[in-house]
PDB file of C-alpha atoms in Angstrom:
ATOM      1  CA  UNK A 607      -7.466  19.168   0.275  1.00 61.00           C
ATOM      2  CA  UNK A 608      -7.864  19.268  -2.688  1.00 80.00           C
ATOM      3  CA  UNK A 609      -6.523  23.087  -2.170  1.00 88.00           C
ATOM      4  CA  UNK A 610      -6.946  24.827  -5.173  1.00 87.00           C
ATOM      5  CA  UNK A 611      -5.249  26.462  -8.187  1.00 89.00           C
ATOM      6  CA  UNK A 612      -4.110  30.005  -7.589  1.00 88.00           C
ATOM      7  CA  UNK A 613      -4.731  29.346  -3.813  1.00 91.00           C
ATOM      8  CA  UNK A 614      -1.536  29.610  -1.970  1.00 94.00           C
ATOM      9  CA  UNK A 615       1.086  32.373  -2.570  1.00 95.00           C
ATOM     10  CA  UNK A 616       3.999  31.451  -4.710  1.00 95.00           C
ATOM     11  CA  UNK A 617       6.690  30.678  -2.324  1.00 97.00           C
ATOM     12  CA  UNK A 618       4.338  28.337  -0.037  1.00 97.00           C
ATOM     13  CA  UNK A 619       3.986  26.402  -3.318  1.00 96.00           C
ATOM     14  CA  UNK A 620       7.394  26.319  -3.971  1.00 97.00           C
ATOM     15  CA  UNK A 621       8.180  25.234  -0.351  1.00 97.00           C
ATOM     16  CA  UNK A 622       5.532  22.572  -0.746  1.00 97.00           C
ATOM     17  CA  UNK A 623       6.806  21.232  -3.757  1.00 97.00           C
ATOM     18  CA  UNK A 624      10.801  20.679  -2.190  1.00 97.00           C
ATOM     19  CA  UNK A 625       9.370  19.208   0.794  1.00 97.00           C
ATOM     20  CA  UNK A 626       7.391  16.312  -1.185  1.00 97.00           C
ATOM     21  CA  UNK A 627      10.201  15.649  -4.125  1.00 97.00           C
ATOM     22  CA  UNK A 628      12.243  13.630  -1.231  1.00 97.00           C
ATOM     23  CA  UNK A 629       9.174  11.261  -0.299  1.00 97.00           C
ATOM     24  CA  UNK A 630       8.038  11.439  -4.492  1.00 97.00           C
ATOM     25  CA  UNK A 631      11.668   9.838  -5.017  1.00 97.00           C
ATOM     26  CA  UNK A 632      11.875   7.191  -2.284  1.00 96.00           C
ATOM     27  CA  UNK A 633       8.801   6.271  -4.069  1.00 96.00           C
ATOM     28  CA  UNK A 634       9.903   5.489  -7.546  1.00 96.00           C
ATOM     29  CA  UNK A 635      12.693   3.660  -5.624  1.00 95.00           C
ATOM     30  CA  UNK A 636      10.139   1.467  -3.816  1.00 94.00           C
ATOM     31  CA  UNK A 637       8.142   1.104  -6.442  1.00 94.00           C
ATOM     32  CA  UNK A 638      10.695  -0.151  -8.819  1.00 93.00           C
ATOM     33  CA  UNK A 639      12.142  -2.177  -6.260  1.00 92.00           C
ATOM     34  CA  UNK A 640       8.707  -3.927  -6.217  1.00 90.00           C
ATOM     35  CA  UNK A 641       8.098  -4.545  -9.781  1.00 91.00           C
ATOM     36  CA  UNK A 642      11.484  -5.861 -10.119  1.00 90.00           C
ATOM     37  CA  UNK A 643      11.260  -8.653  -7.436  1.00 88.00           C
ATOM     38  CA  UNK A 644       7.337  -8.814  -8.086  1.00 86.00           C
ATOM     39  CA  UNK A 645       6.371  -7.829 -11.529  1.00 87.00           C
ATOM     40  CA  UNK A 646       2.816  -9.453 -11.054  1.00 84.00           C
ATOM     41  CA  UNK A 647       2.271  -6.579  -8.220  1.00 84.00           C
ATOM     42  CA  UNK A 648       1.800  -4.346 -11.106  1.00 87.00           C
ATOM     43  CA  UNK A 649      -1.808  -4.740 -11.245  1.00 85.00           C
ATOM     44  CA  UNK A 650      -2.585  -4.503  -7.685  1.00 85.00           C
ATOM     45  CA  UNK A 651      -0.493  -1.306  -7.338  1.00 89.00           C
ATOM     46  CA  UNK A 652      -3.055   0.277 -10.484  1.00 89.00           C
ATOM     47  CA  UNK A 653      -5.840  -1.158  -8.405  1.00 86.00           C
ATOM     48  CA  UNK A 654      -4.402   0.887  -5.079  1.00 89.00           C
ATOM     49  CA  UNK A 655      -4.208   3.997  -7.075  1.00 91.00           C
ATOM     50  CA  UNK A 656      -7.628   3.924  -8.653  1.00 90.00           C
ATOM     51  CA  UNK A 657      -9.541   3.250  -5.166  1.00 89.00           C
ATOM     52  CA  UNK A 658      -7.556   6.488  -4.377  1.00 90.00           C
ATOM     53  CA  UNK A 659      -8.502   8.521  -7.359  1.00 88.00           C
ATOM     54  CA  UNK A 660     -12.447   7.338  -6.762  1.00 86.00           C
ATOM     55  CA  UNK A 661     -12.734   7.868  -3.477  1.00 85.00           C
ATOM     56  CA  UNK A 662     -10.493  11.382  -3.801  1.00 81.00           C
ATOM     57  CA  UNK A 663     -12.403  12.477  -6.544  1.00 79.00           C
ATOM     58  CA  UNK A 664     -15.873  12.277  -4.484  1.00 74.00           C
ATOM     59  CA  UNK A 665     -15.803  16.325  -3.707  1.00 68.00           C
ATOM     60  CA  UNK A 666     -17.600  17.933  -1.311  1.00 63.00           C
ATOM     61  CA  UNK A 667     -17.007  22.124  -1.100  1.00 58.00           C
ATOM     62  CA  UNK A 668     -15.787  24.350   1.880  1.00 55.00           C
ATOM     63  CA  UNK A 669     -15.394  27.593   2.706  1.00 52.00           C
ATOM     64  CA  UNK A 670     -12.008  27.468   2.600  1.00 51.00           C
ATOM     65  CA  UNK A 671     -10.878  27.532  -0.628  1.00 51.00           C
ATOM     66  CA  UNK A 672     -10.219  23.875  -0.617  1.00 54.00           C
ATOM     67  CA  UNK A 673     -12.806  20.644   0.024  1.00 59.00           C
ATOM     68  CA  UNK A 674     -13.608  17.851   1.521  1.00 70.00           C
ATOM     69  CA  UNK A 675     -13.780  14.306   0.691  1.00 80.00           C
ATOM     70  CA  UNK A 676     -12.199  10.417   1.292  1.00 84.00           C
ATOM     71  CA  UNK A 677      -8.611  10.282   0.517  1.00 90.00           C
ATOM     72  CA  UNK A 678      -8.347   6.512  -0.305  1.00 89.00           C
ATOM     73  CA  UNK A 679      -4.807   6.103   0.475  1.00 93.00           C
ATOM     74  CA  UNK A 680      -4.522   4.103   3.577  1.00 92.00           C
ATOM     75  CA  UNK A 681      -5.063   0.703   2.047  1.00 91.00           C
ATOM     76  CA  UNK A 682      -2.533   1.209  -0.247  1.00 92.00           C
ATOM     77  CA  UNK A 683       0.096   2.419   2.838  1.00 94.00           C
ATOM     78  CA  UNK A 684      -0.878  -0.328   4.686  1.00 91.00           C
ATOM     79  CA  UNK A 685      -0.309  -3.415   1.754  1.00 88.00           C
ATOM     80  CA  UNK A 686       2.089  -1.797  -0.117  1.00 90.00           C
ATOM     81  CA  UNK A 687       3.963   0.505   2.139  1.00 91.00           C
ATOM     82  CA  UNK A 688       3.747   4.799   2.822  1.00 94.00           C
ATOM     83  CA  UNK A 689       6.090   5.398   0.453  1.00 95.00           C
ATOM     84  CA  UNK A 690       4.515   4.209  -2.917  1.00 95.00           C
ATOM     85  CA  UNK A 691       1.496   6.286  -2.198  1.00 96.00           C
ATOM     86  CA  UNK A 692       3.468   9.024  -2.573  1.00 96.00           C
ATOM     87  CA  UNK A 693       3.693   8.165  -6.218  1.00 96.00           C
ATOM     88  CA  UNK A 694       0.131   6.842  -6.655  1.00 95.00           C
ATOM     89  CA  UNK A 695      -0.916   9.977  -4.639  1.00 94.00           C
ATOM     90  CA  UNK A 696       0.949  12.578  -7.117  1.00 95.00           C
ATOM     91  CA  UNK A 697      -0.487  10.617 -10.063  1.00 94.00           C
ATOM     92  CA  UNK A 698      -4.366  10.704  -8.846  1.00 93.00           C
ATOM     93  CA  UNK A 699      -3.590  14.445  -8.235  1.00 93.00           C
ATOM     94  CA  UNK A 700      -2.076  15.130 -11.340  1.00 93.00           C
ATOM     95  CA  UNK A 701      -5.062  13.339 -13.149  1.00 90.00           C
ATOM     96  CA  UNK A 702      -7.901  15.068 -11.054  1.00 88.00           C
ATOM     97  CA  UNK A 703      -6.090  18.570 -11.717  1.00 89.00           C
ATOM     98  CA  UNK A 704      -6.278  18.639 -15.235  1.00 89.00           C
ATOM     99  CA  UNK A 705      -9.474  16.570 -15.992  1.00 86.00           C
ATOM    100  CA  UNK A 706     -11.500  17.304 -12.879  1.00 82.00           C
ATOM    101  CA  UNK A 707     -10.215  20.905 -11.839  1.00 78.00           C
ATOM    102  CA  UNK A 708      -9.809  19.394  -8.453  1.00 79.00           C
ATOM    103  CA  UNK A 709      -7.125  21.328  -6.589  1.00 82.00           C
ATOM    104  CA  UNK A 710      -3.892  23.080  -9.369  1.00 88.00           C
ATOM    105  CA  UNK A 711      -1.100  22.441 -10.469  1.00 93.00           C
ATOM    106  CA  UNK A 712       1.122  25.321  -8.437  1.00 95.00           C
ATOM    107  CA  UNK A 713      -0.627  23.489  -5.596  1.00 95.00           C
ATOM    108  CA  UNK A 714      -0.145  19.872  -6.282  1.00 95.00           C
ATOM    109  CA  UNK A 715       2.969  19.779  -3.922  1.00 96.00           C
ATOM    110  CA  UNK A 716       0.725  21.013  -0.743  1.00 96.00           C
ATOM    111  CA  UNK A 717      -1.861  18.323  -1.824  1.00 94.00           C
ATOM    112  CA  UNK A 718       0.778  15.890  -2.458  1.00 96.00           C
ATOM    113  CA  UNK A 719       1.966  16.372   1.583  1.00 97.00           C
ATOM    114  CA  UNK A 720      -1.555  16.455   3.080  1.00 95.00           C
ATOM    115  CA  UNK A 721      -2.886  13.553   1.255  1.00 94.00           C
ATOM    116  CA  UNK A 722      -0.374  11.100  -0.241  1.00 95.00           C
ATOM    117  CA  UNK A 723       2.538  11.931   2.574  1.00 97.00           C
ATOM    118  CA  UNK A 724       1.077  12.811   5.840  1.00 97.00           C
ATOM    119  CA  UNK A 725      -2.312  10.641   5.218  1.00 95.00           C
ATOM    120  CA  UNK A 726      -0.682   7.504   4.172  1.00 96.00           C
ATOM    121  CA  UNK A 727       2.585   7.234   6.874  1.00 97.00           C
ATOM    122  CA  UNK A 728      -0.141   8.392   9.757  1.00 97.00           C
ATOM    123  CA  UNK A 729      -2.581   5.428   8.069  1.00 96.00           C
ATOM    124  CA  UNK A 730       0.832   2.966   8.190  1.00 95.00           C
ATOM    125  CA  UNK A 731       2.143   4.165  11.809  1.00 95.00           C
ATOM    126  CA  UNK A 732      -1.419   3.362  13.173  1.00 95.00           C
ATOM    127  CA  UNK A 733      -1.736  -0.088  11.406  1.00 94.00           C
ATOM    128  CA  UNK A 734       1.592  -1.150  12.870  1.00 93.00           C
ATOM    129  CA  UNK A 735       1.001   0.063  16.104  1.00 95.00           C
ATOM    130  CA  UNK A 736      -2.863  -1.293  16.702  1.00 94.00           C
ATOM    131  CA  UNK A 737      -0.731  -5.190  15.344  1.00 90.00           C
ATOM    132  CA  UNK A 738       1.215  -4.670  17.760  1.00 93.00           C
ATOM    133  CA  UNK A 739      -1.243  -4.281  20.511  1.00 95.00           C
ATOM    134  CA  UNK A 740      -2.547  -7.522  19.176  1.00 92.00           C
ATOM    135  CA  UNK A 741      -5.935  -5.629  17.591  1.00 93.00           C
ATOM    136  CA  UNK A 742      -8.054  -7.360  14.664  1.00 90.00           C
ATOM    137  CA  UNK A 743      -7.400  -6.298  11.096  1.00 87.00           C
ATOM    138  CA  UNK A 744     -10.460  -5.338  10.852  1.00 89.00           C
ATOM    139  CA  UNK A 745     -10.100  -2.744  13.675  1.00 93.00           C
ATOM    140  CA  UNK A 746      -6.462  -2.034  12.826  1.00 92.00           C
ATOM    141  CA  UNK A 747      -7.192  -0.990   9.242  1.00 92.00           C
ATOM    142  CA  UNK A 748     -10.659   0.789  10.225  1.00 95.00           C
ATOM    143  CA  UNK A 749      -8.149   3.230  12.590  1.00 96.00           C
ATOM    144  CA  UNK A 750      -5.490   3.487   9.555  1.00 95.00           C
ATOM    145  CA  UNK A 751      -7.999   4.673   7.266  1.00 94.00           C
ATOM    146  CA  UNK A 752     -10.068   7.064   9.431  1.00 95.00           C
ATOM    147  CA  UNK A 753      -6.998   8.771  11.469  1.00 95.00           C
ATOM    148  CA  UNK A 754      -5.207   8.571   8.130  1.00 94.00           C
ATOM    149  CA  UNK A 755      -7.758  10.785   6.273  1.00 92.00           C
ATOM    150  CA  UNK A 756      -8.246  12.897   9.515  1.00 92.00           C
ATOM    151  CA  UNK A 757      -4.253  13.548   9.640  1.00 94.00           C
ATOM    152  CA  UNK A 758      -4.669  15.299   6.348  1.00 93.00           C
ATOM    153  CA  UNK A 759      -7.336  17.394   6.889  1.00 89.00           C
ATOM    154  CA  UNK A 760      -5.441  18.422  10.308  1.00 92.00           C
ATOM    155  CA  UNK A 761      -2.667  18.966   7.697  1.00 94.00           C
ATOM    156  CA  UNK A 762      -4.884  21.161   4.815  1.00 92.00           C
ATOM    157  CA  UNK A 763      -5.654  23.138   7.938  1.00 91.00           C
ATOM    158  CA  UNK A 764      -2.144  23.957   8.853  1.00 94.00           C
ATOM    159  CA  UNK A 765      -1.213  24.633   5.542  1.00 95.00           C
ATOM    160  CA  UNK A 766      -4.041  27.203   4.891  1.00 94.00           C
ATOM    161  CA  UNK A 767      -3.243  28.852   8.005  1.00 95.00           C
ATOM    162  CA  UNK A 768       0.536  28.947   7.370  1.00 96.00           C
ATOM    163  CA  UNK A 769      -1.009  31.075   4.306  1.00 95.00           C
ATOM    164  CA  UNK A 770      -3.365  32.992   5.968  1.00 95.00           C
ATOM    165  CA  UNK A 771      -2.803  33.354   9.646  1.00 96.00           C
ATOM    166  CA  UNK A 772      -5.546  35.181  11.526  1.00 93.00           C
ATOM    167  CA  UNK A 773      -5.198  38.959  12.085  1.00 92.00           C
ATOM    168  CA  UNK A 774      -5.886  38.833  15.390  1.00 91.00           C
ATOM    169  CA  UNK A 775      -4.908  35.221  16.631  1.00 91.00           C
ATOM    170  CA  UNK A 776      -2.365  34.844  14.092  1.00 94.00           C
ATOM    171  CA  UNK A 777      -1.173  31.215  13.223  1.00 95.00           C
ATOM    172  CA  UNK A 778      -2.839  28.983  15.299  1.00 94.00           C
ATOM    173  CA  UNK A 779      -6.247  30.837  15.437  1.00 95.00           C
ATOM    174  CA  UNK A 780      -6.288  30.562  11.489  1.00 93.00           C
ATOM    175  CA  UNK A 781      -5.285  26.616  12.242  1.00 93.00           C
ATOM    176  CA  UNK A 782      -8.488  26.145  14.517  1.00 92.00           C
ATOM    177  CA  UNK A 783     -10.547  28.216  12.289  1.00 89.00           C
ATOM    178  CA  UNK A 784      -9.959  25.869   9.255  1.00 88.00           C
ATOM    179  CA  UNK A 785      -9.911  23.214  10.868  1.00 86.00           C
ATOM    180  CA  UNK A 786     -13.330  23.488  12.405  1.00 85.00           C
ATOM    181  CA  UNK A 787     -14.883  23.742   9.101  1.00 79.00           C
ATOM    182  CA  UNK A 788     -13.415  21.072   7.700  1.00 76.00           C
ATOM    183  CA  UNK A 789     -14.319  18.907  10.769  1.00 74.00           C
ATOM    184  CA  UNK A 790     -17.693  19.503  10.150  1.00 72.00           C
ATOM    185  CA  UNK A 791     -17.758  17.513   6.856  1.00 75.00           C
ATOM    186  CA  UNK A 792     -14.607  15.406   7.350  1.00 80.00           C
ATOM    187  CA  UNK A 793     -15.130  13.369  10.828  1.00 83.00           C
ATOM    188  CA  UNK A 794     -18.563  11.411   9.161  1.00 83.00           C
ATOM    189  CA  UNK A 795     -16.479  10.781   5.849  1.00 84.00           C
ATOM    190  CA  UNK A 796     -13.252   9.493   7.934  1.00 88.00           C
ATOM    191  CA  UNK A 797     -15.772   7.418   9.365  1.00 90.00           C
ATOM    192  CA  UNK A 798     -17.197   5.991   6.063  1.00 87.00           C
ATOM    193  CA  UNK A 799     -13.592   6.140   4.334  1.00 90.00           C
ATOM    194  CA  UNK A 800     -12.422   3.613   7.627  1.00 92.00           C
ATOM    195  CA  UNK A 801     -15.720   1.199   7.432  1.00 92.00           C
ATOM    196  CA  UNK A 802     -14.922   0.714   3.585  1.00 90.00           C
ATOM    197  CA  UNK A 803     -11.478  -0.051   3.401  1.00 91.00           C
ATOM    198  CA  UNK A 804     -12.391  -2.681   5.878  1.00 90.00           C
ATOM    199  CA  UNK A 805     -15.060  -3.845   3.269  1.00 88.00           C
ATOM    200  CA  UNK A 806     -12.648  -3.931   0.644  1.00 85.00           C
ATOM    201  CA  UNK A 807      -9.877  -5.521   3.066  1.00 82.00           C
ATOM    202  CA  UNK A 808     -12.137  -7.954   4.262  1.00 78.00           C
ATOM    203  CA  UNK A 809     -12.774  -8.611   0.088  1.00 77.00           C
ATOM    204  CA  UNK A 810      -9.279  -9.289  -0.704  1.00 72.00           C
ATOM    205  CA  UNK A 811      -8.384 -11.140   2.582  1.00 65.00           C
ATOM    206  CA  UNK A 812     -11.170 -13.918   2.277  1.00 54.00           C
ATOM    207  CA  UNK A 813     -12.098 -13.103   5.850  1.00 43.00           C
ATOM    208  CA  UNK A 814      -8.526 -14.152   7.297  1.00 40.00           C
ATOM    209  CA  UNK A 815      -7.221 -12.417   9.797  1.00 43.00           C
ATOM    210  CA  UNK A 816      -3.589 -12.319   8.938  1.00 47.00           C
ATOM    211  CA  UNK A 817      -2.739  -9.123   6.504  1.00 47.00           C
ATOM    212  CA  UNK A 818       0.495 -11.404   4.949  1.00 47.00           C
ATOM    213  CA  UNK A 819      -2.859 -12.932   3.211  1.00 50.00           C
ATOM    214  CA  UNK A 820      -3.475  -9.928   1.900  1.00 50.00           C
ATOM    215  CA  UNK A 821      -0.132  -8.767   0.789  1.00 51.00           C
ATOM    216  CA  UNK A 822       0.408 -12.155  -1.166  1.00 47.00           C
ATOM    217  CA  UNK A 823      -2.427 -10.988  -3.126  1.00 48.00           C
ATOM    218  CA  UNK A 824      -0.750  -7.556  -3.991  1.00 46.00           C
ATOM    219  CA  UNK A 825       2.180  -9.234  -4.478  1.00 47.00           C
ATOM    220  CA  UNK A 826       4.021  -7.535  -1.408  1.00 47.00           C
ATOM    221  CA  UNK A 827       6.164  -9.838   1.366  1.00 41.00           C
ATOM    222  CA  UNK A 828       6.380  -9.175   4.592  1.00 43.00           C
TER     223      UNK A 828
END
């Protein structure tokens, strides 16, 4: 992630592309749904989608024919909900595609998965499980953020070795192969990704520790 243009063979990013349209839609649905009960979340969703498209568009290259780099999506999953990411996600893509030659356009569906799919439910998953366990927000939203960008990286992987399985080892040697590269770079910048959405949590909270704080701020009831 980002992989890019020209990467993948044509049907992979045709497969990539119906697999995403179904999460794409249920968020235009949510996101609708939230400007029409909560037109003042406007701003806050704009705000979501730029930390994603900043912290996306820091690249670092691999080896791989793709990169590495923060995702930024796992504060928006957690205040506004997996499924608007999706829309935020294909946005930032679509933007860094054309202006930044990050990733393509016949691959903006396998980004799409990996980083504003995957990424963000993983992020949301791990938020409501560590609140259920009774963990801070602080630690809560450090795990969304870090496993979050991890799960797409672990999801790049599999898609580039879907493409290109290993002569030898075949599918899941190719998996290991890419993913050990990517590892390399991607575990510190989880890491850093995690420990700044906390920052920026921590920001918009006031220092609470109650994330319905938070979500009053973007607008978003729980």
């Amino acid at each position: 992630m980002h992989i890019m243009e020209g990467y993948l063979p044509a049907k992979h990013c045709l497969a990539w592309y119906t697999v995403s349209t179904p999460f794409f839609a249920a968020g235009v649905w949510r996101i609708r749904k939230i400007l029409a009960e909560r037109p003042q979340a406007r701003m806050n969703l704009a705000a979501a989608g730029a930390f994603a498209f900043v912290l996306s568009a820091l690249k670092m290259p691999s080896v791989t024919g793709s990169c590495s780099h923060p995702t930024g999506t796992g504060f928006g999953a957690v205040v506004f909900g997996p499924a608007v990411m999706a829309v935020l996600g294909a946005m930032v893509l679509l933007f860094q595609a054309l202006l930044l030659a990050h990733g393509g356009l016949t691959t903006l569906g396998a980004n799409l998965f990996s980083m504003a799919i995957v990424g963000p439910w993983v992020s949301y998953g791990l938020w409501k499980l560590c609140q259920r366990l009774g963990w801070s927000v602080a630690v809560s939203m450090f795990l969304a953020a870090a496993l979050g960008d991890l799960a797409t990286y672990v999801t790049t992987s599999i898609q580039l070795a879907l493409a290109y399985p290993d002569p030898v080892g075949g599918f899941t040697t190719a998996a290991i192969k890419f993913g050990g590269i990517f590892a390399l770079t991607q575990v510190p910048l989880a890491i850093a990704e995690g420990m700044l959405t906390v920052v920026v949590m921590d920001a918009l909270a006031g220092k609470v520790a109650d994330i319905r704080k938070v979500s009053m701020l973007a607008g978003e009831t729980r």
